[in-house]
Amino acid sequence: MNANIVVMIVTLLVWLGVFLYLLSLDRKVRKLDRGHEN
Amino acid sequence: MVWKILLFLVMTAVIIGAFVTASPMNPAISVGSPDAYRIFYFHVPQAWVASLSFLVAMYYSIRYLQTRRMAFDIRAAAANRLGLFFAVIATVTGSIFAKMTWGEFWNWSEIREVSIFLLMVIYGAYFALRSAVADPDKRASLSAVTSILFAMAAIFLIFVLPRMYAEFSQHPSDSVVDEEGQITMGRTVALIFFSSLAAFTALYVWMYRLTIRVDETGHNRTLEGD
């Protein structure tokens, strides 16, 4: 397989991981905020 | 939530565009593989976000010294932490580019590599200082002063020093704008590059807001514990 395509797939997987991690962190912080308000 | 989906789509399009379109470097004048220059789409926005973050930290440090509100100290420290994080990422991507084009991961005679190293050392000192001072008010005041000084040093190290000693730089010159301020890129390269710049800036804003919320929650809990 073309090296550029391999690097592209790896970069996309890293980006997907970073995005999902930030989304989960966002949800946890929202829960913390709600808990703090209550 | 809409802007987060938009960020995901734009960054995904940038990654695909960076690898499926032609290299941004003309193969006739390329040093090493022209494919190595694709890292330009990520390396430059990372360095931009790091610079932006150090300036944000300087702004909130000035606000802290004006008002003595601890919220500004938290924002300044969060900006410096993210600035250092993006500076490290830019250094890693820069080193990969250096290996593929100049044959070495690190070169002490390359002015931009030396200047980013100095930048990381001084911001490392900033966090060492923060962890060494126990009193929160004293820590915030000292951090604010050093943050302002270090941001000015960062501007000098990133924008002034490499241009003063251009003969010690192997970096591709005129990669974004030429000496007359004109954009030197073709339309496709400019579209991918500026989309990447916007996506990295949005990613930074998201990460910054998250960091502040986590730090403020921790700060409030500490106060409640007291």
PDB file of C-alpha atoms in Angstrom:
ATOM      1  CA  MET A   1       0.000   0.000   0.000  1.00  0.00           C
ATOM      2  CA  ASN A   2       1.139   3.574  -0.726  1.00  0.00           C
ATOM      3  CA  ALA A   3       3.069   5.003   2.279  1.00  0.00           C
ATOM      4  CA  ASN A   4       1.030   8.231   2.155  1.00  0.00           C
ATOM      5  CA  ILE A   5      -2.214   6.268   2.572  1.00  0.00           C
ATOM      6  CA  VAL A   6      -0.771   4.330   5.539  1.00  0.00           C
ATOM      7  CA  VAL A   7       0.301   7.574   7.272  1.00  0.00           C
ATOM      8  CA  MET A   8      -3.107   9.116   6.473  1.00  0.00           C
ATOM      9  CA  ILE A   9      -4.959   6.164   8.072  1.00  0.00           C
ATOM     10  CA  VAL A  10      -2.734   6.312  11.188  1.00  0.00           C
ATOM     11  CA  THR A  11      -3.275  10.108  11.457  1.00  0.00           C
ATOM     12  CA  LEU A  12      -7.060   9.671  11.063  1.00  0.00           C
ATOM     13  CA  LEU A  13      -7.092   7.017  13.811  1.00  0.00           C
ATOM     14  CA  VAL A  14      -5.074   9.306  16.136  1.00  0.00           C
ATOM     15  CA  TRP A  15      -7.483  12.198  15.403  1.00  0.00           C
ATOM     16  CA  LEU A  16     -10.519   9.976  16.053  1.00  0.00           C
ATOM     17  CA  GLY A  17      -8.971   8.895  19.385  1.00  0.00           C
ATOM     18  CA  VAL A  18      -8.232  12.508  20.417  1.00  0.00           C
ATOM     19  CA  PHE A  19     -11.750  13.628  19.418  1.00  0.00           C
ATOM     20  CA  LEU A  20     -13.513  10.808  21.312  1.00  0.00           C
ATOM     21  CA  TYR A  21     -11.300  11.389  24.369  1.00  0.00           C
ATOM     22  CA  LEU A  22     -12.152  15.117  24.394  1.00  0.00           C
ATOM     23  CA  LEU A  23     -15.880  14.324  23.994  1.00  0.00           C
ATOM     24  CA  SER A  24     -15.789  11.902  26.961  1.00  0.00           C
ATOM     25  CA  LEU A  25     -13.843  14.470  29.041  1.00  0.00           C
ATOM     26  CA  ASP A  26     -16.440  17.098  28.099  1.00  0.00           C
ATOM     27  CA  ARG A  27     -19.247  14.844  29.379  1.00  0.00           C
ATOM     28  CA  LYS A  28     -17.387  14.099  32.639  1.00  0.00           C
ATOM     29  CA  VAL A  29     -16.758  17.811  33.279  1.00  0.00           C
ATOM     30  CA  ARG A  30     -20.459  18.589  32.643  1.00  0.00           C
ATOM     31  CA  LYS A  31     -21.416  15.920  35.194  1.00  0.00           C
ATOM     32  CA  LEU A  32     -18.914  17.385  37.682  1.00  0.00           C
ATOM     33  CA  ASP A  33     -20.364  20.868  37.117  1.00  0.00           C
ATOM     34  CA  ARG A  34     -23.928  19.586  37.708  1.00  0.00           C
ATOM     35  CA  GLY A  35     -22.811  17.731  40.864  1.00  0.00           C
ATOM     36  CA  HIS A  36     -21.099  20.891  42.095  1.00  0.00           C
ATOM     37  CA  GLU A  37     -24.244  23.008  41.515  1.00  0.00           C
ATOM     38  CA  ASN A  38     -26.433  20.480  43.370  1.00  0.00           C
TER      39      ASN A  38
ATOM     40  CA  MET B   1     -22.285  20.453  19.761  1.00  0.00           C
ATOM     41  CA  VAL B   2     -22.650  21.612  16.143  1.00  0.00           C
ATOM     42  CA  TRP B   3     -19.230  23.288  16.118  1.00  0.00           C
ATOM     43  CA  LYS B   4     -17.618  20.131  17.522  1.00  0.00           C
ATOM     44  CA  ILE B   5     -19.076  18.054  14.668  1.00  0.00           C
ATOM     45  CA  LEU B   6     -17.898  20.759  12.247  1.00  0.00           C
ATOM     46  CA  LEU B   7     -14.403  20.639  13.803  1.00  0.00           C
ATOM     47  CA  PHE B   8     -14.336  16.845  13.425  1.00  0.00           C
ATOM     48  CA  LEU B   9     -15.354  17.059   9.763  1.00  0.00           C
ATOM     49  CA  VAL B  10     -12.950  19.903   8.883  1.00  0.00           C
ATOM     50  CA  MET B  11      -9.942  18.240  10.608  1.00  0.00           C
ATOM     51  CA  THR B  12     -10.806  14.908   8.936  1.00  0.00           C
ATOM     52  CA  ALA B  13     -11.009  16.668   5.541  1.00  0.00           C
ATOM     53  CA  VAL B  14      -7.656  18.404   6.248  1.00  0.00           C
ATOM     54  CA  ILE B  15      -5.963  15.063   7.036  1.00  0.00           C
ATOM     55  CA  ILE B  16      -7.377  13.417   3.906  1.00  0.00           C
ATOM     56  CA  GLY B  17      -6.565  16.499   1.768  1.00  0.00           C
ATOM     57  CA  ALA B  18      -3.002  16.678   3.121  1.00  0.00           C
ATOM     58  CA  PHE B  19      -2.236  13.129   2.000  1.00  0.00           C
ATOM     59  CA  VAL B  20      -4.222  12.634  -1.220  1.00  0.00           C
ATOM     60  CA  THR B  21      -3.344  15.929  -2.964  1.00  0.00           C
ATOM     61  CA  ALA B  22       0.066  16.704  -4.471  1.00  0.00           C
ATOM     62  CA  SER B  23       2.904  17.627  -2.073  1.00  0.00           C
ATOM     63  CA  PRO B  24       2.958  21.352  -1.166  1.00  0.00           C
ATOM     64  CA  MET B  25       6.641  21.427  -2.178  1.00  0.00           C
ATOM     65  CA  ASN B  26       7.782  21.575  -5.791  1.00  0.00           C
ATOM     66  CA  PRO B  27       9.710  18.257  -6.327  1.00  0.00           C
ATOM     67  CA  ALA B  28      12.294  20.136  -8.470  1.00  0.00           C
ATOM     68  CA  ILE B  29      13.524  22.205  -5.482  1.00  0.00           C
ATOM     69  CA  SER B  30      12.629  19.778  -2.685  1.00  0.00           C
ATOM     70  CA  VAL B  31      15.338  18.770  -0.178  1.00  0.00           C
ATOM     71  CA  GLY B  32      14.672  15.076   0.494  1.00  0.00           C
ATOM     72  CA  SER B  33      11.299  13.520  -0.283  1.00  0.00           C
ATOM     73  CA  PRO B  34       8.594  16.036  -1.325  1.00  0.00           C
ATOM     74  CA  ASP B  35       6.146  13.930   0.748  1.00  0.00           C
ATOM     75  CA  ALA B  36       7.929  15.074   3.947  1.00  0.00           C
ATOM     76  CA  TYR B  37       6.623  18.586   3.280  1.00  0.00           C
ATOM     77  CA  ARG B  38       3.031  17.396   3.881  1.00  0.00           C
ATOM     78  CA  ILE B  39       3.804  17.791   7.611  1.00  0.00           C
ATOM     79  CA  PHE B  40       3.693  21.566   6.947  1.00  0.00           C
ATOM     80  CA  TYR B  41      -0.145  21.343   7.105  1.00  0.00           C
ATOM     81  CA  PHE B  42       0.105  20.257  10.779  1.00  0.00           C
ATOM     82  CA  HIS B  43       3.445  21.608  12.041  1.00  0.00           C
ATOM     83  CA  VAL B  44       2.801  25.305  11.291  1.00  0.00           C
ATOM     84  CA  PRO B  45      -0.748  25.369  12.831  1.00  0.00           C
ATOM     85  CA  GLN B  46       0.633  23.620  15.964  1.00  0.00           C
ATOM     86  CA  ALA B  47       3.344  26.292  16.300  1.00  0.00           C
ATOM     87  CA  TRP B  48       0.707  29.008  15.696  1.00  0.00           C
ATOM     88  CA  VAL B  49      -1.574  27.620  18.432  1.00  0.00           C
ATOM     89  CA  ALA B  50       1.390  27.438  20.861  1.00  0.00           C
ATOM     90  CA  SER B  51       2.218  31.124  20.179  1.00  0.00           C
ATOM     91  CA  LEU B  52      -1.454  32.085  20.545  1.00  0.00           C
ATOM     92  CA  SER B  53      -1.664  30.250  23.864  1.00  0.00           C
ATOM     93  CA  PHE B  54       1.385  32.054  25.306  1.00  0.00           C
ATOM     94  CA  LEU B  55      -0.206  35.393  24.312  1.00  0.00           C
ATOM     95  CA  VAL B  56      -3.517  34.355  25.952  1.00  0.00           C
ATOM     96  CA  ALA B  57      -1.516  33.538  29.108  1.00  0.00           C
ATOM     97  CA  MET B  58       0.113  36.974  28.979  1.00  0.00           C
ATOM     98  CA  TYR B  59      -3.327  38.646  28.675  1.00  0.00           C
ATOM     99  CA  TYR B  60      -4.741  36.782  31.698  1.00  0.00           C
ATOM    100  CA  SER B  61      -1.551  37.397  33.697  1.00  0.00           C
ATOM    101  CA  ILE B  62      -1.980  41.147  33.134  1.00  0.00           C
ATOM    102  CA  ARG B  63      -5.663  40.821  34.135  1.00  0.00           C
ATOM    103  CA  TYR B  64      -4.609  38.985  37.317  1.00  0.00           C
ATOM    104  CA  LEU B  65      -2.143  41.721  38.286  1.00  0.00           C
ATOM    105  CA  GLN B  66      -4.885  44.323  37.686  1.00  0.00           C
ATOM    106  CA  THR B  67      -7.654  42.568  39.645  1.00  0.00           C
ATOM    107  CA  ARG B  68      -5.975  39.889  41.846  1.00  0.00           C
ATOM    108  CA  ARG B  69      -8.801  37.515  40.878  1.00  0.00           C
ATOM    109  CA  MET B  70      -7.662  33.879  41.164  1.00  0.00           C
ATOM    110  CA  ALA B  71      -9.786  32.907  38.122  1.00  0.00           C
ATOM    111  CA  PHE B  72      -7.336  34.841  35.909  1.00  0.00           C
ATOM    112  CA  ASP B  73      -4.364  32.988  37.409  1.00  0.00           C
ATOM    113  CA  ILE B  74      -6.092  29.667  36.622  1.00  0.00           C
ATOM    114  CA  ARG B  75      -6.704  30.815  33.013  1.00  0.00           C
ATOM    115  CA  ALA B  76      -3.097  32.006  32.570  1.00  0.00           C
ATOM    116  CA  ALA B  77      -1.651  28.745  33.929  1.00  0.00           C
ATOM    117  CA  ALA B  78      -4.005  26.683  31.730  1.00  0.00           C
ATOM    118  CA  ALA B  79      -2.948  28.685  28.640  1.00  0.00           C
ATOM    119  CA  ASN B  80       0.746  28.208  29.431  1.00  0.00           C
ATOM    120  CA  ARG B  81       0.215  24.460  29.951  1.00  0.00           C
ATOM    121  CA  LEU B  82      -1.527  24.116  26.580  1.00  0.00           C
ATOM    122  CA  GLY B  83       1.062  26.377  24.924  1.00  0.00           C
ATOM    123  CA  LEU B  84       3.846  24.122  26.159  1.00  0.00           C
ATOM    124  CA  PHE B  85       1.871  21.039  25.047  1.00  0.00           C
ATOM    125  CA  PHE B  86       1.489  22.359  21.484  1.00  0.00           C
ATOM    126  CA  ALA B  87       5.140  23.536  21.437  1.00  0.00           C
ATOM    127  CA  VAL B  88       6.225  19.966  22.262  1.00  0.00           C
ATOM    128  CA  ILE B  89       3.963  18.547  19.517  1.00  0.00           C
ATOM    129  CA  ALA B  90       5.331  21.109  17.012  1.00  0.00           C
ATOM    130  CA  THR B  91       8.880  20.120  18.024  1.00  0.00           C
ATOM    131  CA  VAL B  92       8.121  16.419  17.477  1.00  0.00           C
ATOM    132  CA  THR B  93       6.583  17.012  14.025  1.00  0.00           C
ATOM    133  CA  GLY B  94       9.476  19.383  13.192  1.00  0.00           C
ATOM    134  CA  SER B  95      12.007  16.717  14.184  1.00  0.00           C
ATOM    135  CA  ILE B  96      10.289  14.147  11.942  1.00  0.00           C
ATOM    136  CA  PHE B  97      10.514  16.636   9.057  1.00  0.00           C
ATOM    137  CA  ALA B  98      14.183  17.350   9.905  1.00  0.00           C
ATOM    138  CA  LYS B  99      15.040  13.637   9.820  1.00  0.00           C
ATOM    139  CA  MET B 100      13.313  13.121   6.464  1.00  0.00           C
ATOM    140  CA  THR B 101      14.872  16.167   4.783  1.00  0.00           C
ATOM    141  CA  TRP B 102      18.138  17.074   6.566  1.00  0.00           C
ATOM    142  CA  GLY B 103      18.976  13.544   7.807  1.00  0.00           C
ATOM    143  CA  GLU B 104      18.980  14.329  11.552  1.00  0.00           C
ATOM    144  CA  PHE B 105      16.217  14.603  14.148  1.00  0.00           C
ATOM    145  CA  TRP B 106      18.013  17.506  15.847  1.00  0.00           C
ATOM    146  CA  ASN B 107      20.560  20.061  14.722  1.00  0.00           C
ATOM    147  CA  TRP B 108      21.991  22.558  17.225  1.00  0.00           C
ATOM    148  CA  SER B 109      23.031  24.921  14.433  1.00  0.00           C
ATOM    149  CA  GLU B 110      19.380  25.287  13.273  1.00  0.00           C
ATOM    150  CA  ILE B 111      18.181  28.552  14.825  1.00  0.00           C
ATOM    151  CA  ARG B 112      14.470  27.595  14.981  1.00  0.00           C
ATOM    152  CA  GLU B 113      15.225  24.295  16.724  1.00  0.00           C
ATOM    153  CA  VAL B 114      17.434  26.090  19.264  1.00  0.00           C
ATOM    154  CA  SER B 115      14.797  28.795  19.839  1.00  0.00           C
ATOM    155  CA  ILE B 116      11.958  26.266  20.447  1.00  0.00           C
ATOM    156  CA  PHE B 117      14.259  24.370  22.838  1.00  0.00           C
ATOM    157  CA  LEU B 118      14.904  27.584  24.814  1.00  0.00           C
ATOM    158  CA  LEU B 119      11.150  28.271  24.781  1.00  0.00           C
ATOM    159  CA  MET B 120      10.363  24.850  26.278  1.00  0.00           C
ATOM    160  CA  VAL B 121      13.089  25.312  28.933  1.00  0.00           C
ATOM    161  CA  ILE B 122      11.730  28.697  30.095  1.00  0.00           C
ATOM    162  CA  TYR B 123       8.139  27.417  30.264  1.00  0.00           C
ATOM    163  CA  GLY B 124       9.414  24.352  32.136  1.00  0.00           C
ATOM    164  CA  ALA B 125      10.904  26.865  34.624  1.00  0.00           C
ATOM    165  CA  TYR B 126       7.476  28.574  34.855  1.00  0.00           C
ATOM    166  CA  PHE B 127       5.843  25.318  36.019  1.00  0.00           C
ATOM    167  CA  ALA B 128       8.774  24.547  38.343  1.00  0.00           C
ATOM    168  CA  LEU B 129       8.212  27.970  39.910  1.00  0.00           C
ATOM    169  CA  ARG B 130       4.467  27.341  40.306  1.00  0.00           C
ATOM    170  CA  SER B 131       5.050  24.015  42.017  1.00  0.00           C
ATOM    171  CA  ALA B 132       7.735  25.477  44.322  1.00  0.00           C
ATOM    172  CA  VAL B 133       5.593  28.244  45.868  1.00  0.00           C
ATOM    173  CA  ALA B 134       2.965  27.011  48.344  1.00  0.00           C
ATOM    174  CA  ASP B 135       1.155  30.281  49.084  1.00  0.00           C
ATOM    175  CA  PRO B 136      -1.563  30.681  46.389  1.00  0.00           C
ATOM    176  CA  ASP B 137      -1.469  34.513  46.249  1.00  0.00           C
ATOM    177  CA  LYS B 138       2.326  34.675  46.120  1.00  0.00           C
ATOM    178  CA  ARG B 139       2.367  31.875  43.513  1.00  0.00           C
ATOM    179  CA  ALA B 140      -0.208  33.686  41.361  1.00  0.00           C
ATOM    180  CA  SER B 141       1.684  37.021  41.529  1.00  0.00           C
ATOM    181  CA  LEU B 142       5.073  35.482  40.715  1.00  0.00           C
ATOM    182  CA  SER B 143       3.526  33.362  37.946  1.00  0.00           C
ATOM    183  CA  ALA B 144       1.827  36.397  36.404  1.00  0.00           C
ATOM    184  CA  VAL B 145       5.053  38.407  36.263  1.00  0.00           C
ATOM    185  CA  THR B 146       7.101  35.520  34.823  1.00  0.00           C
ATOM    186  CA  SER B 147       4.317  34.650  32.368  1.00  0.00           C
ATOM    187  CA  ILE B 148       4.364  38.216  30.949  1.00  0.00           C
ATOM    188  CA  LEU B 149       8.175  38.204  30.695  1.00  0.00           C
ATOM    189  CA  PHE B 150       8.239  34.724  29.136  1.00  0.00           C
ATOM    190  CA  ALA B 151       5.543  35.615  26.583  1.00  0.00           C
ATOM    191  CA  MET B 152       7.695  38.549  25.431  1.00  0.00           C
ATOM    192  CA  ALA B 153      10.676  36.193  25.296  1.00  0.00           C
ATOM    193  CA  ALA B 154       8.527  33.736  23.281  1.00  0.00           C
ATOM    194  CA  ILE B 155       7.679  36.451  20.717  1.00  0.00           C
ATOM    195  CA  PHE B 156      11.409  37.213  20.408  1.00  0.00           C
ATOM    196  CA  LEU B 157      12.385  33.517  20.136  1.00  0.00           C
ATOM    197  CA  ILE B 158       9.653  32.591  17.626  1.00  0.00           C
ATOM    198  CA  PHE B 159       9.382  35.661  15.402  1.00  0.00           C
ATOM    199  CA  VAL B 160      12.511  37.826  15.806  1.00  0.00           C
ATOM    200  CA  LEU B 161      15.564  35.633  16.508  1.00  0.00           C
ATOM    201  CA  PRO B 162      15.091  33.221  13.520  1.00  0.00           C
ATOM    202  CA  ARG B 163      14.843  36.245  11.170  1.00  0.00           C
ATOM    203  CA  MET B 164      17.877  37.979  12.717  1.00  0.00           C
ATOM    204  CA  TYR B 165      20.019  34.888  12.116  1.00  0.00           C
ATOM    205  CA  ALA B 166      18.374  33.592   8.935  1.00  0.00           C
ATOM    206  CA  GLU B 167      21.749  32.208   7.750  1.00  0.00           C
ATOM    207  CA  PHE B 168      21.505  29.605  10.548  1.00  0.00           C
ATOM    208  CA  SER B 169      18.068  28.401   9.426  1.00  0.00           C
ATOM    209  CA  GLN B 170      17.469  25.490   7.077  1.00  0.00           C
ATOM    210  CA  HIS B 171      13.696  25.964   7.281  1.00  0.00           C
ATOM    211  CA  PRO B 172      11.920  26.518   3.958  1.00  0.00           C
ATOM    212  CA  SER B 173      11.592  30.312   3.667  1.00  0.00           C
ATOM    213  CA  ASP B 174       8.500  32.160   2.387  1.00  0.00           C
ATOM    214  CA  SER B 175       6.386  29.058   3.111  1.00  0.00           C
ATOM    215  CA  VAL B 176       3.231  31.066   3.880  1.00  0.00           C
ATOM    216  CA  VAL B 177       3.825  34.672   2.774  1.00  0.00           C
ATOM    217  CA  ASP B 178       6.674  36.237   0.829  1.00  0.00           C
ATOM    218  CA  GLU B 179       8.670  39.353   1.796  1.00  0.00           C
ATOM    219  CA  GLU B 180       5.933  41.576   0.314  1.00  0.00           C
ATOM    220  CA  GLY B 181       3.213  39.902   2.418  1.00  0.00           C
ATOM    221  CA  GLN B 182       1.662  38.007  -0.506  1.00  0.00           C
ATOM    222  CA  ILE B 183       0.447  34.409  -0.010  1.00  0.00           C
ATOM    223  CA  THR B 184       2.903  32.173  -1.875  1.00  0.00           C
ATOM    224  CA  MET B 185       0.791  28.990  -1.908  1.00  0.00           C
ATOM    225  CA  GLY B 186      -1.348  27.582  -4.676  1.00  0.00           C
ATOM    226  CA  ARG B 187      -5.143  27.521  -4.168  1.00  0.00           C
ATOM    227  CA  THR B 188      -5.400  23.867  -3.049  1.00  0.00           C
ATOM    228  CA  VAL B 189      -2.449  24.178  -0.650  1.00  0.00           C
ATOM    229  CA  ALA B 190      -3.870  27.454   0.755  1.00  0.00           C
ATOM    230  CA  LEU B 191      -7.328  25.878   1.222  1.00  0.00           C
ATOM    231  CA  ILE B 192      -5.926  22.888   3.165  1.00  0.00           C
ATOM    232  CA  PHE B 193      -3.477  25.044   5.148  1.00  0.00           C
ATOM    233  CA  PHE B 194      -5.951  27.719   6.263  1.00  0.00           C
ATOM    234  CA  SER B 195      -8.610  25.050   7.033  1.00  0.00           C
ATOM    235  CA  SER B 196      -5.994  23.323   9.203  1.00  0.00           C
ATOM    236  CA  LEU B 197      -5.155  26.635  10.904  1.00  0.00           C
ATOM    237  CA  ALA B 198      -8.876  27.180  11.686  1.00  0.00           C
ATOM    238  CA  ALA B 199      -9.363  23.572  12.867  1.00  0.00           C
ATOM    239  CA  PHE B 200      -6.312  23.652  15.176  1.00  0.00           C
ATOM    240  CA  THR B 201      -7.469  27.014  16.601  1.00  0.00           C
ATOM    241  CA  ALA B 202     -10.957  25.564  17.298  1.00  0.00           C
ATOM    242  CA  LEU B 203      -9.376  22.443  18.826  1.00  0.00           C
ATOM    243  CA  TYR B 204      -7.246  24.700  21.036  1.00  0.00           C
ATOM    244  CA  VAL B 205     -10.321  26.698  22.178  1.00  0.00           C
ATOM    245  CA  TRP B 206     -12.113  23.462  23.071  1.00  0.00           C
ATOM    246  CA  MET B 207      -9.106  22.068  24.990  1.00  0.00           C
ATOM    247  CA  TYR B 208      -8.576  25.409  26.725  1.00  0.00           C
ATOM    248  CA  ARG B 209     -12.193  25.632  27.905  1.00  0.00           C
ATOM    249  CA  LEU B 210     -12.034  22.047  29.190  1.00  0.00           C
ATOM    250  CA  THR B 211      -8.741  22.681  31.032  1.00  0.00           C
ATOM    251  CA  ILE B 212     -10.136  25.814  32.710  1.00  0.00           C
ATOM    252  CA  ARG B 213     -13.313  23.992  33.824  1.00  0.00           C
ATOM    253  CA  VAL B 214     -11.293  21.104  35.295  1.00  0.00           C
ATOM    254  CA  ASP B 215      -8.855  23.502  37.048  1.00  0.00           C
ATOM    255  CA  GLU B 216     -11.667  25.709  38.408  1.00  0.00           C
ATOM    256  CA  THR B 217     -13.533  22.659  39.755  1.00  0.00           C
ATOM    257  CA  GLY B 218     -10.302  21.507  41.452  1.00  0.00           C
ATOM    258  CA  HIS B 219      -9.733  25.010  42.864  1.00  0.00           C
ATOM    259  CA  ASN B 220     -13.317  25.205  44.243  1.00  0.00           C
ATOM    260  CA  ARG B 221     -12.976  21.780  45.857  1.00  0.00           C
ATOM    261  CA  THR B 222      -9.707  22.836  47.497  1.00  0.00           C
ATOM    262  CA  LEU B 223     -11.446  25.913  48.917  1.00  0.00           C
ATOM    263  CA  GLU B 224     -14.351  23.778  50.176  1.00  0.00           C
ATOM    264  CA  GLY B 225     -11.829  21.387  51.759  1.00  0.00           C
ATOM    265  CA  ASP B 226     -10.266  24.330  53.623  1.00  0.00           C
TER     266      ASP B 226
END
